[in-house]
PDB file of C-alpha atoms in Angstrom:
ATOM      1  CA  MET A 363      22.603 -14.881  -6.881  1.00 52.00           C
ATOM      2  CA  SER A 364      21.407 -13.389 -10.196  1.00 56.00           C
ATOM      3  CA  PRO A 365      19.298 -14.927 -12.803  1.00 57.00           C
ATOM      4  CA  THR A 366      22.476 -15.646 -14.775  1.00 60.00           C
ATOM      5  CA  SER A 367      23.302 -18.210 -12.220  1.00 55.00           C
ATOM      6  CA  PRO A 368      24.316 -21.660 -13.502  1.00 70.00           C
ATOM      7  CA  LYS A 369      21.707 -23.117 -11.245  1.00 90.00           C
ATOM      8  CA  ALA A 370      18.072 -22.530 -12.030  1.00 91.00           C
ATOM      9  CA  PHE A 371      15.067 -23.614 -10.124  1.00 94.00           C
ATOM     10  CA  PRO A 372      11.925 -22.767 -12.181  1.00 93.00           C
ATOM     11  CA  VAL A 373       8.662 -23.289 -10.167  1.00 96.00           C
ATOM     12  CA  SER A 374       5.264 -23.608 -11.955  1.00 95.00           C
ATOM     13  CA  TRP A 375       1.939 -22.259 -10.527  1.00 96.00           C
ATOM     14  CA  ASP A 376       0.930 -25.809  -9.631  1.00 97.00           C
ATOM     15  CA  GLN A 377       4.188 -26.648  -7.791  1.00 97.00           C
ATOM     16  CA  PHE A 378       4.084 -23.348  -5.963  1.00 98.00           C
ATOM     17  CA  HIS A 379       0.534 -23.923  -4.821  1.00 98.00           C
ATOM     18  CA  ARG A 380       1.521 -27.427  -3.584  1.00 98.00           C
ATOM     19  CA  ASP A 381       4.493 -26.006  -1.856  1.00 98.00           C
ATOM     20  CA  CYS A 382       2.365 -23.387  -0.060  1.00 98.00           C
ATOM     21  CA  ARG A 383      -0.119 -25.974   1.030  1.00 98.00           C
ATOM     22  CA  ALA A 384       2.794 -28.050   2.453  1.00 98.00           C
ATOM     23  CA  LEU A 385       3.962 -25.030   4.347  1.00 98.00           C
ATOM     24  CA  ALA A 386       0.377 -24.627   5.737  1.00 98.00           C
ATOM     25  CA  TRP A 387       0.408 -28.233   6.826  1.00 97.00           C
ATOM     26  CA  ARG A 388       3.648 -27.510   8.757  1.00 97.00           C
ATOM     27  CA  LEU A 389       2.385 -24.299  10.202  1.00 98.00           C
ATOM     28  CA  ALA A 390      -0.814 -25.748  11.554  1.00 97.00           C
ATOM     29  CA  ALA A 391       0.962 -27.384  14.464  1.00 94.00           C
ATOM     30  CA  ALA A 392       2.835 -24.174  15.263  1.00 95.00           C
ATOM     31  CA  GLY A 393      -0.339 -21.883  15.581  1.00 90.00           C
ATOM     32  CA  PRO A 394      -2.856 -20.777  16.052  1.00 95.00           C
ATOM     33  CA  PHE A 395      -2.133 -17.390  14.680  1.00 97.00           C
ATOM     34  CA  GLU A 396      -3.943 -14.185  15.139  1.00 97.00           C
ATOM     35  CA  ALA A 397      -2.604 -12.449  12.138  1.00 98.00           C
ATOM     36  CA  ILE A 398      -0.458 -13.000   9.102  1.00 98.00           C
ATOM     37  CA  VAL A 399       2.142 -10.395   7.884  1.00 98.00           C
ATOM     38  CA  CYS A 400       3.163 -10.979   4.452  1.00 98.00           C
ATOM     39  CA  ILE A 401       6.461  -9.614   3.165  1.00 97.00           C
ATOM     40  CA  THR A 402       5.708  -8.008  -0.238  1.00 94.00           C
ATOM     41  CA  ARG A 403       5.736  -8.661  -2.973  1.00 92.00           C
ATOM     42  CA  GLY A 404       6.776 -12.407  -2.912  1.00 94.00           C
ATOM     43  CA  GLY A 405       4.872 -13.085   0.217  1.00 97.00           C
ATOM     44  CA  LEU A 406       1.466 -12.051  -1.046  1.00 97.00           C
ATOM     45  CA  VAL A 407       0.591 -15.372  -2.895  1.00 97.00           C
ATOM     46  CA  PRO A 408       1.797 -17.730  -0.305  1.00 98.00           C
ATOM     47  CA  ALA A 409       0.178 -15.589   2.558  1.00 98.00           C
ATOM     48  CA  ALA A 410      -3.203 -15.832   0.743  1.00 98.00           C
ATOM     49  CA  ILE A 411      -2.968 -19.646   0.337  1.00 98.00           C
ATOM     50  CA  VAL A 412      -1.797 -20.104   3.975  1.00 98.00           C
ATOM     51  CA  ALA A 413      -4.343 -17.863   5.119  1.00 98.00           C
ATOM     52  CA  ARG A 414      -7.112 -19.819   3.604  1.00 98.00           C
ATOM     53  CA  GLU A 415      -5.758 -23.211   4.794  1.00 97.00           C
ATOM     54  CA  LEU A 416      -5.333 -21.989   8.423  1.00 98.00           C
ATOM     55  CA  ASP A 417      -8.491 -19.816   8.311  1.00 97.00           C
ATOM     56  CA  VAL A 418      -6.673 -16.624   9.308  1.00 98.00           C
ATOM     57  CA  ARG A 419      -8.447 -13.476   8.374  1.00 97.00           C
ATOM     58  CA  LEU A 420      -6.295 -10.767   9.683  1.00 98.00           C
ATOM     59  CA  ILE A 421      -3.698 -10.159   7.017  1.00 98.00           C
ATOM     60  CA  GLU A 422      -1.177  -7.298   6.932  1.00 98.00           C
ATOM     61  CA  SER A 423       1.769  -6.511   4.698  1.00 97.00           C
ATOM     62  CA  VAL A 424       5.083  -5.013   5.169  1.00 97.00           C
ATOM     63  CA  CYS A 425       6.675  -3.568   2.157  1.00 96.00           C
ATOM     64  CA  ILE A 426      10.345  -3.845   1.800  1.00 93.00           C
ATOM     65  CA  ALA A 427      12.200  -3.485  -1.469  1.00 87.00           C
ATOM     66  CA  SER A 428      15.620  -5.399  -1.965  1.00 70.00           C
ATOM     67  CA  TYR A 429      15.893  -6.482  -5.503  1.00 58.00           C
ATOM     68  CA  HIS A 430      15.719  -3.370  -7.588  1.00 58.00           C
ATOM     69  CA  ASP A 431      16.610  -4.901 -11.038  1.00 57.00           C
ATOM     70  CA  TYR A 432      16.162  -8.645 -10.753  1.00 55.00           C
ATOM     71  CA  LYS A 433      20.027  -8.981 -10.837  1.00 58.00           C
ATOM     72  CA  ASN A 434      21.298  -7.560  -7.850  1.00 59.00           C
ATOM     73  CA  GLN A 435      20.115  -7.123  -4.183  1.00 59.00           C
ATOM     74  CA  GLY A 436      20.537  -3.451  -3.279  1.00 68.00           C
ATOM     75  CA  ASP A 437      19.984  -1.561  -0.107  1.00 83.00           C
ATOM     76  CA  LEU A 438      16.861  -2.446   1.697  1.00 89.00           C
ATOM     77  CA  GLN A 439      14.082   0.123   2.064  1.00 91.00           C
ATOM     78  CA  VAL A 440      10.940  -0.237   4.265  1.00 93.00           C
ATOM     79  CA  LEU A 441       8.393   1.193   1.899  1.00 94.00           C
ATOM     80  CA  LYS A 442       5.489   0.427   4.225  1.00 97.00           C
ATOM     81  CA  ASP A 443       5.668  -0.516   7.890  1.00 95.00           C
ATOM     82  CA  ILE A 444       3.370  -2.871   9.840  1.00 97.00           C
ATOM     83  CA  ALA A 445       0.281  -1.458  11.283  1.00 96.00           C
ATOM     84  CA  PRO A 446       0.464  -0.462  14.933  1.00 95.00           C
ATOM     85  CA  ALA A 447      -2.455  -2.828  15.776  1.00 95.00           C
ATOM     86  CA  ILE A 448      -0.563  -5.767  14.377  1.00 96.00           C
ATOM     87  CA  LYS A 449       2.620  -4.676  16.093  1.00 94.00           C
ATOM     88  CA  ALA A 450       0.717  -4.527  19.323  1.00 95.00           C
ATOM     89  CA  LEU A 451      -0.377  -8.180  19.293  1.00 94.00           C
ATOM     90  CA  GLY A 452       1.461 -10.464  21.662  1.00 91.00           C
ATOM     91  CA  ASP A 453       2.224  -7.654  24.176  1.00 90.00           C
ATOM     92  CA  GLY A 454       4.014  -5.844  21.300  1.00 90.00           C
ATOM     93  CA  THR A 455       6.337  -8.550  20.522  1.00 91.00           C
ATOM     94  CA  GLY A 456       4.467 -10.213  17.661  1.00 94.00           C
ATOM     95  CA  LYS A 457       3.591 -13.447  19.514  1.00 95.00           C
ATOM     96  CA  GLY A 458       0.754 -15.024  17.626  1.00 97.00           C
ATOM     97  CA  VAL A 459       1.722 -13.412  14.319  1.00 98.00           C
ATOM     98  CA  LEU A 460       2.776 -15.386  11.292  1.00 98.00           C
ATOM     99  CA  VAL A 461       5.125 -13.721   8.930  1.00 98.00           C
ATOM    100  CA  ILE A 462       5.373 -15.255   5.515  1.00 98.00           C
ATOM    101  CA  ASP A 463       7.638 -14.752   2.447  1.00 98.00           C
ATOM    102  CA  ASP A 464       8.244 -16.656  -0.713  1.00 98.00           C
ATOM    103  CA  LEU A 465      11.918 -17.000  -0.229  1.00 97.00           C
ATOM    104  CA  THR A 466      14.647 -16.094   2.374  1.00 96.00           C
ATOM    105  CA  ASP A 467      17.865 -15.597   0.446  1.00 94.00           C
ATOM    106  CA  THR A 468      20.421 -13.634   2.621  1.00 94.00           C
ATOM    107  CA  GLY A 469      18.134 -13.155   5.432  1.00 94.00           C
ATOM    108  CA  LYS A 470      18.523  -9.384   5.429  1.00 94.00           C
ATOM    109  CA  THR A 471      14.752  -8.902   4.879  1.00 95.00           C
ATOM    110  CA  ALA A 472      13.732 -11.322   7.510  1.00 95.00           C
ATOM    111  CA  LYS A 473      16.103  -9.578  10.027  1.00 96.00           C
ATOM    112  CA  ILE A 474      14.415  -6.313   9.440  1.00 95.00           C
ATOM    113  CA  VAL A 475      10.950  -7.626   9.974  1.00 96.00           C
ATOM    114  CA  ARG A 476      12.166  -9.778  12.890  1.00 96.00           C
ATOM    115  CA  ASP A 477      13.297  -6.692  14.576  1.00 95.00           C
ATOM    116  CA  MET A 478       9.817  -5.306  14.183  1.00 95.00           C
ATOM    117  CA  LEU A 479       8.121  -8.550  15.592  1.00 96.00           C
ATOM    118  CA  PRO A 480      10.816 -10.360  17.523  1.00 96.00           C
ATOM    119  CA  ASN A 481       8.410 -13.136  18.741  1.00 96.00           C
ATOM    120  CA  ALA A 482       6.567 -13.780  15.589  1.00 97.00           C
ATOM    121  CA  HIS A 483       6.675 -17.134  13.620  1.00 98.00           C
ATOM    122  CA  PHE A 484       8.626 -16.752  10.492  1.00 98.00           C
ATOM    123  CA  ALA A 485       7.972 -18.969   7.398  1.00 98.00           C
ATOM    124  CA  ALA A 486       9.111 -19.090   3.751  1.00 98.00           C
ATOM    125  CA  VAL A 487       8.261 -21.434   1.060  1.00 98.00           C
ATOM    126  CA  TYR A 488      11.834 -21.717  -0.027  1.00 98.00           C
ATOM    127  CA  ALA A 489      15.105 -21.020   1.874  1.00 98.00           C
ATOM    128  CA  LYS A 490      18.801 -20.685   0.990  1.00 98.00           C
ATOM    129  CA  PRO A 491      21.538 -21.483   3.572  1.00 98.00           C
ATOM    130  CA  ALA A 492      22.400 -17.792   4.268  1.00 97.00           C
ATOM    131  CA  GLY A 493      18.707 -16.863   5.301  1.00 97.00           C
ATOM    132  CA  ARG A 494      17.722 -20.394   6.802  1.00 97.00           C
ATOM    133  CA  PRO A 495      18.702 -19.335  10.435  1.00 97.00           C
ATOM    134  CA  LEU A 496      16.220 -16.537  10.370  1.00 96.00           C
ATOM    135  CA  ILE A 497      13.243 -18.707   9.377  1.00 97.00           C
ATOM    136  CA  ASP A 498      11.221 -20.992  11.760  1.00 98.00           C
ATOM    137  CA  THR A 499       9.433 -23.076   9.105  1.00 98.00           C
ATOM    138  CA  PHE A 500      10.142 -23.656   5.418  1.00 98.00           C
ATOM    139  CA  VAL A 501       9.380 -26.290   2.600  1.00 98.00           C
ATOM    140  CA  THR A 502      12.413 -26.564   0.433  1.00 97.00           C
ATOM    141  CA  GLU A 503      16.090 -25.456   0.919  1.00 97.00           C
ATOM    142  CA  VAL A 504      17.900 -24.672  -2.229  1.00 97.00           C
ATOM    143  CA  SER A 505      21.575 -23.962  -2.642  1.00 97.00           C
ATOM    144  CA  GLN A 506      22.802 -20.373  -2.212  1.00 96.00           C
ATOM    145  CA  ASP A 507      23.897 -20.264  -5.863  1.00 95.00           C
ATOM    146  CA  THR A 508      20.421 -21.134  -7.241  1.00 95.00           C
ATOM    147  CA  TRP A 509      18.194 -18.639  -8.839  1.00 94.00           C
ATOM    148  CA  ILE A 510      14.388 -19.479  -8.281  1.00 95.00           C
ATOM    149  CA  TYR A 511      12.207 -18.454 -11.097  1.00 94.00           C
ATOM    150  CA  PHE A 512       8.749 -17.999  -9.590  1.00 95.00           C
ATOM    151  CA  PRO A 513       5.768 -18.501 -11.859  1.00 93.00           C
ATOM    152  CA  TRP A 514       4.891 -14.804 -11.794  1.00 89.00           C
ATOM    153  CA  ASP A 515       8.302 -13.993 -13.380  1.00 86.00           C
ATOM    154  CA  MET A 516       7.964 -16.376 -16.248  1.00 81.00           C
ATOM    155  CA  GLY A 517       6.404 -16.791 -19.619  1.00 76.00           C
ATOM    156  CA  LEU A 518       6.318 -19.791 -21.808  1.00 72.00           C
ATOM    157  CA  ALA A 519       9.496 -20.315 -23.679  1.00 71.00           C
ATOM    158  CA  TYR A 520      11.701 -22.946 -24.979  1.00 69.00           C
ATOM    159  CA  GLN A 521      14.206 -24.403 -22.467  1.00 69.00           C
ATOM    160  CA  ALA A 522      17.472 -25.759 -23.973  1.00 76.00           C
ATOM    161  CA  PRO A 523      18.486 -29.225 -22.659  1.00 80.00           C
ATOM    162  CA  ILE A 524      20.923 -29.348 -19.745  1.00 76.00           C
ATOM    163  CA  ARG A 525      23.572 -31.039 -21.835  1.00 75.00           C
ATOM    164  CA  GLU A 526      23.563 -28.016 -24.112  1.00 69.00           C
ATOM    165  CA  GLY A 527      24.618 -25.707 -21.326  1.00 62.00           C
ATOM    166  CA  SER A 528      21.188 -24.692 -19.913  1.00 56.00           C
ATOM    167  CA  ALA A 529      20.866 -25.066 -16.156  1.00 55.00           C
ATOM    168  CA  GLY A 530      17.064 -24.969 -16.381  1.00 50.00           C
TER     169      GLY A 530
END
């Protein structure tokens, strides 16, 4: 779904922080985790918050590009793979590894990472129905036709009332 979607879900920094802490509460029972792998770029902030809350010090990233122009999801490209030492955890299956992203939309990115770490625990702050089956833990589900405006993507600007045709 593109940012011109009729459904908008703007998320403030405060709300995002609360949602990441709620995710950490849910994940506390699923651990312990030896390491966190964040899917960049969206997974960086929630991974930092969850790592603090769960006291995980070993943090890695996997860099996958899918949204190339903020409008359309293009072909997925693995720009940086997961370090071999992290892939070796859990007898090479990812057991004991927590994978974090901000959102699972179509599930295509999660599928690529799940192929790398098949037994890792996958978490996202937000999930859409198409990507939901690939995630083990999430906080909020939004409809597939909703565009989430993350706090790092927004500036302060006037928002027209819903009745005037604005969805956000």
